[in-house]
């Protein structure tokens, strides 16, 4: 016994034609699982039936007046359509999810199930999408704009950032039946997004100058106003930007950094503001969102903003003033909500005087200012920095480094550190790799440039540094 799927095709459209076919099935006590009737055609799925009984049914159906043919089929048209649609959706290289009007999952393609929701598609059918993402944030868009508009947002699901599009499914009578959500994995090759939060506790310092700067950063974190961080290369400007973000109300949203000096002007423009499909040869067909869209609700960090070309400065100023961004090659403006943190190692006031940087843009990005002092002006931080980096590199090179000789510390103290903390870390890593004892020696310290004697402008002496290290060792 097996179930049967049949297609009955009529040669005429007359009353009771379907009833007569059903009467044959009733005669042989065969139940119906499913039936769909159109003009001149009927699709019927039968309960399991014996082969000999089925032969009798076919004979009687074939001689019924009005029915032209009876065909046994493997799939109904809607089953073929659904199978083909699922196959197409499963090979699409981004996530697709169909939802009911209340947000229950009706279907997910393989990409969404495996890469986004980390499960088999059938396992989450019927589960509400709110279990996985902030669905109400997307839906609220329709309450404001109307149900015929696509909603767009960026969301972090698991450890991946996605551009999320929500499209209403509306029939010919303008009745909303369901929603289609598409998930596009964001390309993070040209900007940075951090999953491991950095806080002010991760900034290693004990000098009064740095503690004052850290307290400034904590205070500015409570506001949403733009911050400009200045300081020489290697002082830790991005570290401060990340700490400010993770101390703010936006800490659960993306932090996206882009180095304005590392990307050509044309590419930088598209990374900042995005572009529409077809704008560039070799660009994505569907276009690409810029970082102001991607970082929705979070923080954008523009490192080395002093290197930004004048025409991009003008466009950035307008974007910041209007809180709207228009993609390259596009006509529509999109609202965004981000906090801007900028940084530069250049003398920005000098650049304004030389007309290399717009004064009006400086006013816009410099509501709060943090100036990070160079390492040569806070050498009292050397002991705690040594302890911090020596510990990191000891573990990396599987060594035990418990201290530093006085001559080695004198060498560190007398150096002017043009590369600041970044250079200090580099020197300590090299020393840890070369060290053959439990103490870093003078020969282990290989500096990058000639030693430049200091006149102890920071008030730090070798005696102070050694005493500080001894206290740490005893604690």
XYZ file of C-alpha atoms in Angstrom:
475
model
C 0.000 0.000 0.000
C 1.186 3.484 -0.772
C -0.168 6.989 -1.080
C -1.099 8.212 -4.535
C -0.791 11.635 -6.101
C -2.951 12.184 -9.165
C -3.745 14.924 -11.636
C -7.193 14.866 -13.256
C -7.595 16.968 -16.389
C -11.093 17.886 -17.593
C -12.232 18.313 -21.174
C -15.176 20.490 -20.136
C -16.145 22.690 -17.215
C -19.546 21.567 -15.951
C -21.247 21.403 -12.518
C -20.561 18.447 -10.211
C -17.586 17.215 -12.215
C -15.340 17.076 -9.155
C -18.149 15.578 -7.037
C -18.446 12.642 -9.443
C -14.712 11.889 -9.143
C -14.900 12.065 -5.352
C -17.869 9.688 -5.431
C -15.631 7.030 -6.981
C -13.116 7.450 -4.148
C -15.910 7.307 -1.583
C -17.211 4.102 -3.169
C -13.903 2.364 -2.460
C -13.549 3.999 0.969
C -10.314 5.815 0.093
C -9.554 8.882 2.223
C -8.171 12.190 1.019
C -5.010 13.772 2.410
C -5.052 16.897 0.262
C -6.943 18.279 -2.716
C -6.770 21.428 -4.836
C -9.148 22.216 -7.706
C -8.830 24.736 -10.542
C -10.773 25.168 -13.792
C -10.217 22.003 -15.874
C -7.744 20.430 -13.429
C -7.778 18.802 -9.990
C -4.832 17.644 -7.850
C -5.571 14.944 -5.278
C -3.418 13.131 -2.721
C -4.950 9.869 -1.508
C -4.506 7.837 1.636
C -2.574 4.551 1.122
C -4.535 2.170 -1.131
C -4.110 -1.459 -2.234
C -2.833 -1.975 -5.773
C -5.851 -3.960 -6.946
C -8.234 -1.359 -5.505
C -6.246 1.400 -7.164
C -6.600 -0.276 -10.562
C -10.396 -0.363 -10.155
C -10.441 3.333 -9.153
C -8.390 4.325 -12.189
C -10.680 2.400 -14.515
C -13.804 4.111 -13.208
C -12.219 7.577 -13.208
C -11.051 7.130 -16.787
C -14.578 6.418 -18.049
C -16.190 9.343 -16.236
C -17.753 11.804 -18.654
C -15.967 15.147 -18.679
C -12.585 13.975 -17.464
C -10.032 13.834 -20.250
C -7.098 12.140 -18.477
C -5.779 10.767 -15.198
C -2.030 11.039 -14.481
C -0.065 9.734 -11.546
C 2.540 12.334 -10.507
C 5.385 12.464 -8.008
C 5.084 16.135 -7.077
C 2.280 18.644 -7.194
C 3.085 21.976 -8.915
C 3.305 23.834 -5.597
C 5.723 21.137 -4.310
C 7.901 21.512 -7.398
C 7.838 25.273 -7.000
C 8.741 25.101 -3.300
C 11.528 22.584 -3.946
C 13.004 24.710 -6.728
C 12.690 27.855 -4.633
C 14.439 26.236 -1.666
C 17.233 24.954 -3.903
C 17.731 28.452 -5.287
C 17.689 30.037 -1.833
C 20.105 27.456 -0.439
C 22.789 28.315 -2.987
C 22.510 32.081 -2.380
C 25.716 33.192 -0.586
C 23.915 35.125 2.141
C 21.292 34.406 4.774
C 17.589 34.351 3.880
C 14.816 33.894 6.434
C 11.032 33.947 5.924
C 8.986 35.027 8.937
C 5.333 35.098 9.861
C 3.709 38.406 10.715
C 4.471 37.760 14.394
C 8.146 36.952 13.784
C 7.998 33.137 13.860
C 10.492 31.471 11.505
C 8.778 29.779 8.555
C 11.887 29.005 6.525
C 15.656 29.593 6.607
C 18.105 28.788 3.845
C 21.199 26.679 4.502
C 23.484 29.713 4.829
C 21.347 31.328 7.529
C 20.815 28.072 9.398
C 24.448 26.981 9.427
C 26.445 30.227 9.562
C 24.123 32.636 11.370
C 21.858 30.560 13.628
C 24.259 27.603 13.990
C 21.565 24.948 13.625
C 19.679 22.830 11.106
C 16.895 24.770 9.397
C 14.165 22.360 10.487
C 15.232 22.755 14.130
C 14.246 26.420 14.288
C 11.091 26.358 12.170
C 8.393 27.886 14.347
C 10.912 29.533 16.717
C 10.542 33.303 17.081
C 13.354 35.293 15.456
C 13.649 37.438 18.597
C 15.644 34.593 20.119
C 18.496 35.429 17.743
C 18.320 39.152 16.973
C 16.738 42.510 17.822
C 13.744 41.987 15.563
C 11.611 44.703 17.173
C 14.153 47.335 16.125
C 13.577 46.428 12.478
C 9.816 46.129 12.775
C 9.523 49.542 14.426
C 10.741 51.011 11.136
C 7.443 50.061 9.497
C 5.423 51.710 12.229
C 7.115 54.977 11.299
C 7.555 54.666 7.530
C 4.774 52.368 6.348
C 4.667 48.680 5.536
C 5.752 48.998 1.888
C 9.280 50.153 2.800
C 12.353 47.971 3.203
C 14.087 48.343 6.571
C 17.882 48.242 6.812
C 20.140 47.971 9.827
C 23.441 46.505 10.950
C 23.447 43.893 13.676
C 25.991 41.743 15.407
C 24.854 38.118 15.612
C 27.285 35.878 17.420
C 30.689 37.308 16.524
C 29.829 38.485 13.009
C 28.488 41.820 11.855
C 25.679 41.723 9.268
C 23.780 44.208 7.182
C 20.175 43.134 7.724
C 17.389 43.952 5.236
C 13.744 43.286 6.101
C 11.274 43.200 3.183
C 7.499 42.897 3.664
C 5.708 40.269 1.541
C 2.443 41.811 0.343
C -0.140 40.247 -1.990
C -2.096 41.858 -4.824
C -4.784 42.986 -2.390
C -2.089 44.840 -0.398
C -2.388 42.429 2.514
C 0.785 41.797 4.494
C 1.385 38.056 4.798
C 4.987 37.680 5.978
C 8.485 39.188 6.065
C 11.678 38.250 4.258
C 14.965 39.000 6.047
C 18.298 38.974 4.223
C 21.621 38.861 6.097
C 24.747 40.167 4.342
C 28.036 39.391 6.062
C 29.987 42.617 6.325
C 33.393 42.831 4.657
C 35.867 43.765 7.387
C 39.024 43.767 5.274
C 39.296 47.554 5.000
C 38.142 48.519 8.452
C 38.492 47.091 11.923
C 35.818 45.747 14.227
C 36.719 44.482 17.660
C 35.068 41.633 19.523
C 37.342 41.799 22.596
C 36.418 44.961 24.507
C 39.182 47.249 25.739
C 38.480 49.305 28.846
C 40.423 52.003 30.641
C 41.674 49.292 33.007
C 43.642 47.890 30.062
C 45.596 51.135 29.609
C 48.848 50.562 31.498
C 49.976 53.723 33.295
C 50.605 55.204 36.735
C 52.077 58.635 35.943
C 50.031 61.672 36.903
C 49.944 62.869 33.289
C 48.435 59.634 32.011
C 46.048 59.227 34.922
C 44.676 62.691 34.179
C 44.177 61.762 30.526
C 42.458 58.498 31.496
C 40.089 60.403 33.800
C 39.315 62.757 30.902
C 38.474 59.791 28.707
C 36.159 58.302 31.326
C 34.360 61.623 31.643
C 33.961 62.045 27.875
C 32.628 58.482 27.603
C 29.404 59.584 29.289
C 28.634 61.993 26.449
C 27.742 61.347 22.804
C 29.734 64.324 21.520
C 32.660 63.860 19.106
C 36.146 63.376 20.528
C 39.450 64.276 18.867
C 42.437 62.347 20.200
C 45.840 63.833 19.452
C 49.278 62.476 20.135
C 52.374 61.109 18.483
C 52.383 57.811 16.645
C 52.477 54.868 19.028
C 50.992 56.611 22.062
C 47.807 54.518 22.040
C 45.179 56.738 20.429
C 43.121 53.821 19.161
C 43.343 52.162 22.560
C 41.717 55.257 24.082
C 39.052 55.335 21.366
C 38.109 51.721 22.058
C 38.064 52.344 25.815
C 35.781 55.361 25.381
C 33.403 53.288 23.248
C 33.311 50.428 25.747
C 32.644 52.822 28.620
C 29.759 54.476 26.764
C 26.096 53.603 26.294
C 27.014 52.372 22.810
C 29.282 49.579 24.047
C 26.911 46.827 22.858
C 27.010 48.233 19.305
C 29.788 48.078 16.689
C 33.095 49.911 17.015
C 34.500 50.395 13.530
C 37.900 51.936 12.836
C 39.347 53.047 9.543
C 42.772 54.527 8.865
C 42.342 57.542 6.604
C 46.050 57.554 5.710
C 46.190 53.914 4.612
C 43.520 53.962 1.880
C 43.523 55.828 -1.485
C 41.083 58.740 -1.677
C 38.556 57.137 -4.053
C 38.458 53.916 -2.075
C 38.285 55.820 1.217
C 35.205 57.681 -0.001
C 33.369 54.445 -0.762
C 34.458 52.911 2.563
C 33.185 55.923 4.492
C 29.934 56.525 2.642
C 29.293 53.293 0.691
C 28.341 52.978 -2.966
C 25.402 51.874 -5.088
C 25.559 48.802 -7.317
C 27.078 49.464 -10.739
C 29.014 52.520 -9.598
C 32.439 50.929 -9.910
C 33.872 48.344 -12.257
C 34.538 45.283 -10.143
C 32.335 46.533 -7.296
C 29.555 44.512 -5.755
C 26.448 44.269 -7.899
C 24.259 44.994 -4.892
C 26.421 47.906 -3.760
C 27.986 48.298 -0.353
C 27.166 50.145 2.845
C 29.702 52.599 4.237
C 30.927 52.552 7.817
C 28.420 55.186 8.968
C 25.635 52.779 8.009
C 27.434 49.674 9.230
C 28.198 51.128 12.655
C 24.538 51.967 13.301
C 24.135 52.818 16.991
C 27.850 52.373 17.624
C 31.094 54.300 17.176
C 33.106 55.254 14.101
C 36.819 55.845 14.686
C 38.614 57.829 11.979
C 42.311 57.343 12.603
C 44.772 59.797 11.019
C 41.961 62.137 10.002
C 44.553 64.821 9.291
C 45.512 62.887 6.135
C 42.014 63.112 4.670
C 41.818 64.827 1.270
C 40.100 68.278 1.174
C 37.132 67.124 -0.940
C 36.458 64.280 1.527
C 36.722 66.720 4.426
C 33.935 68.772 2.816
C 31.724 65.718 2.303
C 32.398 64.457 5.827
C 31.442 67.852 7.263
C 28.091 67.767 5.479
C 27.436 64.184 6.605
C 28.161 65.090 10.228
C 26.032 68.231 10.092
C 22.980 66.571 8.564
C 23.342 63.144 10.220
C 22.584 61.659 6.800
C 24.797 59.814 4.348
C 24.393 59.340 0.611
C 26.235 56.492 -1.062
C 28.572 57.189 -3.955
C 26.513 56.977 -7.135
C 23.255 57.072 -5.176
C 20.434 59.587 -4.828
C 18.846 58.559 -1.527
C 20.056 59.783 1.848
C 20.080 57.439 4.833
C 19.868 58.579 8.438
C 22.516 57.232 10.783
C 23.211 57.279 14.485
C 26.877 56.943 15.410
C 29.371 58.616 17.688
C 32.492 59.938 15.989
C 35.946 59.640 17.496
C 38.869 60.958 15.441
C 42.613 60.867 15.913
C 45.693 62.429 14.389
C 49.416 62.526 15.053
C 49.756 65.827 13.220
C 49.569 69.389 14.524
C 45.992 69.994 13.473
C 46.057 73.712 14.398
C 49.096 74.193 12.192
C 47.285 72.378 9.361
C 44.287 74.724 9.718
C 46.567 77.777 9.484
C 48.113 76.335 6.318
C 44.622 75.617 4.906
C 45.355 71.898 4.852
C 42.454 71.091 7.175
C 39.039 72.745 7.316
C 38.425 74.881 10.381
C 34.681 74.188 10.295
C 35.361 70.434 10.277
C 37.764 70.826 13.199
C 35.013 72.578 15.177
C 32.681 69.680 14.376
C 35.035 66.856 15.439
C 36.772 68.592 18.350
C 34.014 69.035 20.911
C 36.204 67.114 23.362
C 39.956 66.805 23.018
C 42.349 64.286 24.509
C 46.077 64.764 24.093
C 48.126 61.704 24.964
C 51.626 62.623 26.166
C 54.613 60.906 24.537
C 56.488 58.270 26.511
C 59.553 60.494 26.914
C 57.409 62.896 29.006
C 56.160 60.180 31.371
C 59.070 57.872 31.983
C 57.735 57.066 35.431
C 55.483 54.663 33.500
C 58.488 52.589 32.373
C 58.437 50.167 35.345
C 54.762 49.246 34.999
C 55.087 49.035 31.190
C 58.139 46.787 31.579
C 56.276 44.499 33.962
C 53.247 44.348 31.650
C 55.069 43.607 28.390
C 57.706 41.363 30.000
C 54.873 39.176 31.274
C 53.198 39.011 27.869
C 56.375 38.157 25.974
C 57.584 35.725 28.627
C 54.489 33.648 28.020
C 54.855 34.006 24.285
C 58.451 32.752 24.299
C 57.964 30.297 27.171
C 60.454 32.030 29.466
C 60.431 33.302 33.018
C 61.590 36.914 33.244
C 61.487 38.238 36.781
C 63.315 41.553 36.405
C 65.803 43.810 34.648
C 69.405 44.765 35.426
C 70.186 48.366 36.364
C 72.302 48.985 33.257
C 69.454 47.718 31.088
C 66.961 49.980 32.859
C 69.390 52.910 32.488
C 69.462 52.180 28.758
C 65.660 52.307 28.587
C 65.549 55.447 30.715
C 68.085 57.370 28.629
C 66.298 56.648 25.347
C 63.852 59.246 23.989
C 61.356 56.702 22.527
C 60.381 58.342 19.217
C 58.001 55.421 18.574
C 56.506 55.708 22.067
C 54.751 52.705 23.703
C 54.528 50.802 20.425
C 58.308 50.989 20.099
C 58.771 50.098 23.776
C 56.708 46.959 23.257
C 58.791 46.072 20.199
C 62.057 46.480 22.124
C 60.795 44.387 25.057
C 59.623 41.586 22.772
C 63.030 41.448 21.136
C 64.724 41.450 24.557
C 62.514 38.617 25.808
C 63.278 36.569 22.713
C 67.043 37.091 23.094
C 67.287 36.749 26.869
C 69.118 33.715 28.239
C 68.547 34.488 31.922
C 65.734 35.442 34.265
C 66.727 39.105 34.069
C 66.819 41.348 31.032
C 70.394 42.545 30.542
C 71.831 45.550 28.743
C 72.915 43.419 25.789
C 69.325 42.169 25.414
C 68.133 45.741 24.870
C 68.548 46.513 21.172
C 67.237 50.002 20.475
C 66.019 51.096 17.074
C 67.883 54.417 16.944
C 70.887 56.089 18.534
C 70.409 56.868 22.208
C 69.341 60.464 22.777
C 70.244 61.540 26.347
C 67.469 63.114 28.332
C 67.802 65.711 31.050
C 65.295 63.837 33.191
C 62.534 66.227 32.132
C 59.988 63.851 33.587
C 61.696 63.875 36.980
C 62.330 60.159 36.681
C 65.627 58.613 37.749
C 67.126 55.158 37.578
C 66.730 54.893 41.344
C 62.999 55.644 41.073
C 62.516 52.999 38.379
C 64.393 50.276 40.254
C 62.523 51.021 43.483
C 59.211 50.854 41.629
C 60.099 47.473 40.149
C 61.210 46.149 43.536
C 57.913 47.181 45.099
C 56.021 45.352 42.384
C 58.126 42.260 42.824
C 57.474 42.218 46.569
C 53.737 42.715 46.078
